Coordinates of C-alpha atoms (C1' of nucleotides) in Angstrom, one line a residue:
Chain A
X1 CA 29.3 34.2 -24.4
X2 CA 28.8 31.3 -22.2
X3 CA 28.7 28.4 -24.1
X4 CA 26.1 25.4 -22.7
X5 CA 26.9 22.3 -24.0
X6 CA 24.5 19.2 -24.7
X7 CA 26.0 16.0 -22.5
X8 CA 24.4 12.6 -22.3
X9 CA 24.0 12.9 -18.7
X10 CA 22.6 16.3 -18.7
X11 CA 19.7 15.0 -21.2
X12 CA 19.5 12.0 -18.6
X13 CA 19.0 14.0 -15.5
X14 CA 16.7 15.9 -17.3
X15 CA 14.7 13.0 -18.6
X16 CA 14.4 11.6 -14.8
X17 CA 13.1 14.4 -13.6
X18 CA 10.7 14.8 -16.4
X19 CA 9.4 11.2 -16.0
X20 CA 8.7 11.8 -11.9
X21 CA 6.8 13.5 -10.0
X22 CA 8.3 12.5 -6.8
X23 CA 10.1 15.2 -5.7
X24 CA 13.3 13.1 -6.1
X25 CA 16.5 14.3 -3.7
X26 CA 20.0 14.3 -5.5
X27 CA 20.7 10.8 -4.4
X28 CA 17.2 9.2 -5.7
X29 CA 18.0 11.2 -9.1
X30 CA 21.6 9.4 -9.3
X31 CA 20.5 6.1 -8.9
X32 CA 18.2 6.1 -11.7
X33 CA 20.2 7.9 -14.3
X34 CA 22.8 5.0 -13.5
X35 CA 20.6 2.8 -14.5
X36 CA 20.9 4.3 -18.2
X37 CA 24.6 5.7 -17.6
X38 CA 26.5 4.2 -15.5
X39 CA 29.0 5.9 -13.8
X40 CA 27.9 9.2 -14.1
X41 CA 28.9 11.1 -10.7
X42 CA 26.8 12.2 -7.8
X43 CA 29.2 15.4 -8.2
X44 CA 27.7 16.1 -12.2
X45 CA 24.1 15.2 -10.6
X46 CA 24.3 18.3 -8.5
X47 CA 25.5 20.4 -11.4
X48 CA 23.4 19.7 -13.8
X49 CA 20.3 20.2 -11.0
X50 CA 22.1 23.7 -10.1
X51 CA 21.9 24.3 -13.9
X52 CA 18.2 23.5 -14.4
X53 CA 16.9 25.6 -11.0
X54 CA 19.3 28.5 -12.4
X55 CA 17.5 28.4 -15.5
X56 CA 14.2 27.9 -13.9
X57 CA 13.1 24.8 -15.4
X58 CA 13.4 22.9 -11.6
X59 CA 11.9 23.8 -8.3
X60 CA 13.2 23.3 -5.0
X61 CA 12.0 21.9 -2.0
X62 CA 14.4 22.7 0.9
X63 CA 15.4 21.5 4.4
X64 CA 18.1 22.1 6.8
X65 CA 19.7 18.9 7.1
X66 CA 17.6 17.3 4.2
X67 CA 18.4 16.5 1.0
X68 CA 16.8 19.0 -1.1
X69 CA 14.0 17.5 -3.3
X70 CA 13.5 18.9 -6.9
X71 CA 10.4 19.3 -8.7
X72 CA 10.1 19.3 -12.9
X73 CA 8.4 22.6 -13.8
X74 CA 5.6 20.5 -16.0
X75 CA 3.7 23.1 -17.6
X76 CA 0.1 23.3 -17.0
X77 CA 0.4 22.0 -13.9
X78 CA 1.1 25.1 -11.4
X79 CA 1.1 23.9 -7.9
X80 CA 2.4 24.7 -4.4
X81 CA 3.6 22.0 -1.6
X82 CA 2.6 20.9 1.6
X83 CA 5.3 19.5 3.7
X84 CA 5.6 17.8 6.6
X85 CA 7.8 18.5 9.8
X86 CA 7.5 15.1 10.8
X87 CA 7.7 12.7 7.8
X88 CA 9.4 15.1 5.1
X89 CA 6.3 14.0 2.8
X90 CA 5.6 16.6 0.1
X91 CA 2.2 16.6 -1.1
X92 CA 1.2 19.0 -4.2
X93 CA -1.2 22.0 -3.4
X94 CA -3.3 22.9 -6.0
X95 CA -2.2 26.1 -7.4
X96 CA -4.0 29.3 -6.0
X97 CA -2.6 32.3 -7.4
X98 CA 0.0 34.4 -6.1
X99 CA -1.1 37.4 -4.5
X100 CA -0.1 40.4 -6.5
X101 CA 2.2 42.4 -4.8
X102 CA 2.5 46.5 -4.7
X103 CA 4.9 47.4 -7.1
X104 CA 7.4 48.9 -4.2
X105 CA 6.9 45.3 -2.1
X106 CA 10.2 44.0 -3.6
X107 CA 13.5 45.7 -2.9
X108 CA 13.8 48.3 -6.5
X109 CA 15.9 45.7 -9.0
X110 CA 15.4 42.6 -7.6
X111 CA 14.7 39.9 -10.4
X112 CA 12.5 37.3 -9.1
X113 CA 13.4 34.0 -10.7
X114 CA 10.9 31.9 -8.7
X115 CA 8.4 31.9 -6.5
X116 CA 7.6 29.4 -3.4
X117 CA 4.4 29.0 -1.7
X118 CA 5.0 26.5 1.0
X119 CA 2.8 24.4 3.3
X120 CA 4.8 23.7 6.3
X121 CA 3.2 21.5 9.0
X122 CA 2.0 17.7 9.7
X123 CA 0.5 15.1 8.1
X124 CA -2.4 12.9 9.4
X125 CA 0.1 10.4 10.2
X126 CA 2.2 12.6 12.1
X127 CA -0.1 14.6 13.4
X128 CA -1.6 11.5 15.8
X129 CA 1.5 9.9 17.0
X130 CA 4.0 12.3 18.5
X131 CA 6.9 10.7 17.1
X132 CA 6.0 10.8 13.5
X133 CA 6.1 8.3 10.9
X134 CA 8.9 6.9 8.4
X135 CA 10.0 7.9 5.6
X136 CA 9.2 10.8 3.3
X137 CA 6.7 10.9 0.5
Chain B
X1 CA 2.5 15.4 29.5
X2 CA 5.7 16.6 27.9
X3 CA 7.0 19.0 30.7
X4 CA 8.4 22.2 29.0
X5 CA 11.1 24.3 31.3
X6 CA 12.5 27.9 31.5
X7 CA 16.1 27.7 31.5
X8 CA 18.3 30.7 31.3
X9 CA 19.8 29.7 27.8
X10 CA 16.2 29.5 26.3
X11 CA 15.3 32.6 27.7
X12 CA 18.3 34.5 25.9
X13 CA 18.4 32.8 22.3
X14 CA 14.4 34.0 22.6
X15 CA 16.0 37.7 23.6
X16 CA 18.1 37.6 21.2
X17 CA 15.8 36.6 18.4
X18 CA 13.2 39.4 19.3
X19 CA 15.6 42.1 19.5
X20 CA 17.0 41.5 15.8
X21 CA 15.3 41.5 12.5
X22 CA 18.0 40.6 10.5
X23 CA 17.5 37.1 9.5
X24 CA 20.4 35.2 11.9
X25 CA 21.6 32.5 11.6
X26 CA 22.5 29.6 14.2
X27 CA 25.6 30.5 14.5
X28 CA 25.6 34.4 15.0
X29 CA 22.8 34.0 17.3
X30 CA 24.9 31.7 19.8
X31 CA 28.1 34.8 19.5
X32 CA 25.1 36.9 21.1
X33 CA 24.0 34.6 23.3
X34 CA 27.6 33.9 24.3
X35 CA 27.6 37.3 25.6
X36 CA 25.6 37.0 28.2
X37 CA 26.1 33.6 29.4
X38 CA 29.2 32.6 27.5
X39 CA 29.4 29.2 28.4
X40 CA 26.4 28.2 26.0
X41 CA 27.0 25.5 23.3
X42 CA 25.7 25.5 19.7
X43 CA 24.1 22.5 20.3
X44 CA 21.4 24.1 23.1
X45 CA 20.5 27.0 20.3
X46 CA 19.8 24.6 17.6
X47 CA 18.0 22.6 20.0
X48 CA 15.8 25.7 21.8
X49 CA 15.3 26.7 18.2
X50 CA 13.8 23.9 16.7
X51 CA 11.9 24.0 20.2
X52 CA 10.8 27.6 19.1
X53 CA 9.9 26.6 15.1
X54 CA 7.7 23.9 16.6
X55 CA 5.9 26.3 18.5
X56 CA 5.5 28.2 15.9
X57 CA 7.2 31.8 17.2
X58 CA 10.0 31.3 14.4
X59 CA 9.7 31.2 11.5
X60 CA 13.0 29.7 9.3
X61 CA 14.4 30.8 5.6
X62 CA 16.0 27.2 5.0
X63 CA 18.8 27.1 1.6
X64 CA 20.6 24.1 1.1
X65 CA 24.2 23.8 2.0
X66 CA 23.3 27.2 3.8
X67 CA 23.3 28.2 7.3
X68 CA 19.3 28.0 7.9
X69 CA 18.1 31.8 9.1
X70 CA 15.8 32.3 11.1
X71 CA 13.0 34.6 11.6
X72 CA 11.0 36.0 14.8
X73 CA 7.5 36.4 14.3
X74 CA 6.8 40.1 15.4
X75 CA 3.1 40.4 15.7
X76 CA 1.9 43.3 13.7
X77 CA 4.4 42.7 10.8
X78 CA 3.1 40.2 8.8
X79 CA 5.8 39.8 6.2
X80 CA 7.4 37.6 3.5
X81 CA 10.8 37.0 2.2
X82 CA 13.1 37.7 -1.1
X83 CA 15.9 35.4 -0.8
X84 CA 19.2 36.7 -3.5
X85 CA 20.2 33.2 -5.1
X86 CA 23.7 34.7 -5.0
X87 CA 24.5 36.5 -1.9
X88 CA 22.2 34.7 0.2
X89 CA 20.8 38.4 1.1
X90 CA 16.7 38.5 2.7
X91 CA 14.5 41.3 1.9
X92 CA 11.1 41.5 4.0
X93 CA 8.4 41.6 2.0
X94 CA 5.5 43.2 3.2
X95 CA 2.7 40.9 3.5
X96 CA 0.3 40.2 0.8
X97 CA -2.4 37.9 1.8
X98 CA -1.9 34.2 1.3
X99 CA -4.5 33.5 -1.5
X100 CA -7.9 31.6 0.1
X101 CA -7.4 27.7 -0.9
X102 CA -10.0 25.6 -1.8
X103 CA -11.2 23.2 1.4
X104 CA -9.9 20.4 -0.4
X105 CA -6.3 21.5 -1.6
X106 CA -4.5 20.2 1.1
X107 CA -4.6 16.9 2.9
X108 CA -7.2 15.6 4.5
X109 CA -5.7 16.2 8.3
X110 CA -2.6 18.1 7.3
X111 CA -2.4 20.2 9.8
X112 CA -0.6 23.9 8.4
X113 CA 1.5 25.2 11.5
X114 CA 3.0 28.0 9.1
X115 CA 2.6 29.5 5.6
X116 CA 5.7 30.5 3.5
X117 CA 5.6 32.6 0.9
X118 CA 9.2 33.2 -0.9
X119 CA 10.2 35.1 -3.7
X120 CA 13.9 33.6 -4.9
X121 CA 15.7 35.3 -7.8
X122 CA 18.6 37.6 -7.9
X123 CA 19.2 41.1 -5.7
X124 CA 20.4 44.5 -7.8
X125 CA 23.7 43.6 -7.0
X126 CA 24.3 39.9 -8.0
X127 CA 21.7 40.7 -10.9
X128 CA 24.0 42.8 -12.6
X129 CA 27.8 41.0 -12.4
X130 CA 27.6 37.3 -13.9
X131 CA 29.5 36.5 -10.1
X132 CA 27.6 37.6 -7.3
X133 CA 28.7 39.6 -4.6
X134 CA 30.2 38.3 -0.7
X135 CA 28.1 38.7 2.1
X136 CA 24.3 38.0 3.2
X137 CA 21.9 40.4 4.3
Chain C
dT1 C1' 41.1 22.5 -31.6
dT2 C1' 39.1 24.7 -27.7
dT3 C1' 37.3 24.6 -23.3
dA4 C1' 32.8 23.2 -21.0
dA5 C1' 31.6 19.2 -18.6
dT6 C1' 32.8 15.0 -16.3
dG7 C1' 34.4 11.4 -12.6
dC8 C1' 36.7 10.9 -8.6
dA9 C1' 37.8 11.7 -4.1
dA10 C1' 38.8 14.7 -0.7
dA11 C1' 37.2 18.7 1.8
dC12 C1' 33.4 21.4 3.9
dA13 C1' 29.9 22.9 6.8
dA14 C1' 25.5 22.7 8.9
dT15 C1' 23.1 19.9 11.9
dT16 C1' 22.4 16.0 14.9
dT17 C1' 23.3 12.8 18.6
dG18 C1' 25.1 10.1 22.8
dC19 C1' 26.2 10.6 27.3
dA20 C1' 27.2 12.1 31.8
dG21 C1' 26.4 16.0 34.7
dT22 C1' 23.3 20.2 36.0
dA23 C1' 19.4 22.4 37.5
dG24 C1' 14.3 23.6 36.9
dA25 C1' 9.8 22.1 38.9
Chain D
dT1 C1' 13.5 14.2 44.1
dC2 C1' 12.8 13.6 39.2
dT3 C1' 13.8 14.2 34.7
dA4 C1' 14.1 17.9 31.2
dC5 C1' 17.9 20.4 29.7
dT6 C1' 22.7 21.3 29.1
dG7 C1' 27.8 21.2 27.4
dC8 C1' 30.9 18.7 25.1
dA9 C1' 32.7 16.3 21.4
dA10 C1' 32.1 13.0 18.1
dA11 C1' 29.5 11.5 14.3
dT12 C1' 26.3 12.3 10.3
dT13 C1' 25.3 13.7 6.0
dG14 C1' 24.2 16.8 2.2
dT15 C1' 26.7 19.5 -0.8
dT16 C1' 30.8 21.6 -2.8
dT17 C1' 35.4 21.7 -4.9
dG18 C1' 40.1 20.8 -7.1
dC19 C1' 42.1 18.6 -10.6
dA20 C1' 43.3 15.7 -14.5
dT21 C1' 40.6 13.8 -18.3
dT22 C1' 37.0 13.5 -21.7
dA23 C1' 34.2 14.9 -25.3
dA24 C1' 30.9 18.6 -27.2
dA25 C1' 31.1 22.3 -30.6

DNA sequence: TTTAATGCAAACAATTTGCAGTAGA
DNA sequence: TCTACTGCAAATTGTTTGCATTAAA
């Protein structure tokens, strides 16, 4: 069997994203588990985040050309994201439920791991200038 | 006011996304362009593209360190999307509704130019070997 | 001891951008 | 004419990977 093994910097990355609710990018996620472990590796960071959205305990916010921002599954606090084209800024949706789907909607023997309700559009900020603002959340 | 213009290069990568349902990407849509005016550069389809997502005709499937896909919005066929977390393959999902939100779940002001709804997990194939299989769609 | 996980640095690939020239309006 | 749009190529930047080493189990 595939044998998962229990690292300092796994529990660290972990712990980070556990402690925010940010939606923290790779980078952001680095820098603070330095702060407890030094020179852990941008390289493991990525890893150990491929890890935890493969086992489903991380979601992902996605961009071309952005860093991807994760999100810490916290239970009891289902939610969806709004994000914004100009800015980046990710704001939490409350949760409304996922529509159930026909049982034939889904190609037969797909295993659905996760599912993403996403908000795609602009802020107030951007929405009024049409440059758009700064920086993201 | 922000002067819009019909140019022949617009006019195909719009051509080329209504006549395909398969998901393209950037890259694969510029070969077909090519075609019929070969002289068009990469840069001018990402650029009429993002033109296009603005508007709000395209919609994208966006997977980090992935070639961004994107999507025309046929009227009439209201779907979603299955993404394979292995292959990179899309399945169209035909459309539930998008659940009614409570007034105040967004932003005040955010202003929603498209709603996503994505179901990731794994497709029959990657689902059954621990690898994953090749190619997308 | 066994081998998964790490750090480092180099390699990749998708996307963006600056600029001078072209062509819609 | 005026300036948005284009082609080209270079520059960014997020993410992945190879390899020798370290440290869980």
């Amino acid at each position: 069997m595939t044998m998962v093994r229990q690292t300092r910097q796994r529990q660290a990355v972990i712990e980070v994203l556990r402690a925010s609710r940010e939606h923290p990018d790779a980078a952001w996620i680095h820098g603070r588990v330095r702060q407890v472990l030094p020179q852990v590796s941008l390289g493991t960071v990525y890893r150990t985040l491929d890890a935890l959205v493969r086992d489903g305990l991380v979601v992902t916010i996605e961009r071309a050309g952005q860093a991807t921002r994760y999100d810490y599954k916290h239970e009891g606090h289902d939610h969806h994201h709004a994000v914004c084209r100009g800015c980046g800024a990710i704001f939490d949706v409350e949760a409304a439920d996922i529509p159930a789907l026909p049982p034939s909607a889904l190609p037969a023997g797909f295993q659905v791991t996760d599912v993403r309700l996403e908000f795609m559009g602009l802020c107030p900020q951007c929405g009024n200038t049409s440059a758009g603002t700064s920086q993201p959340d």
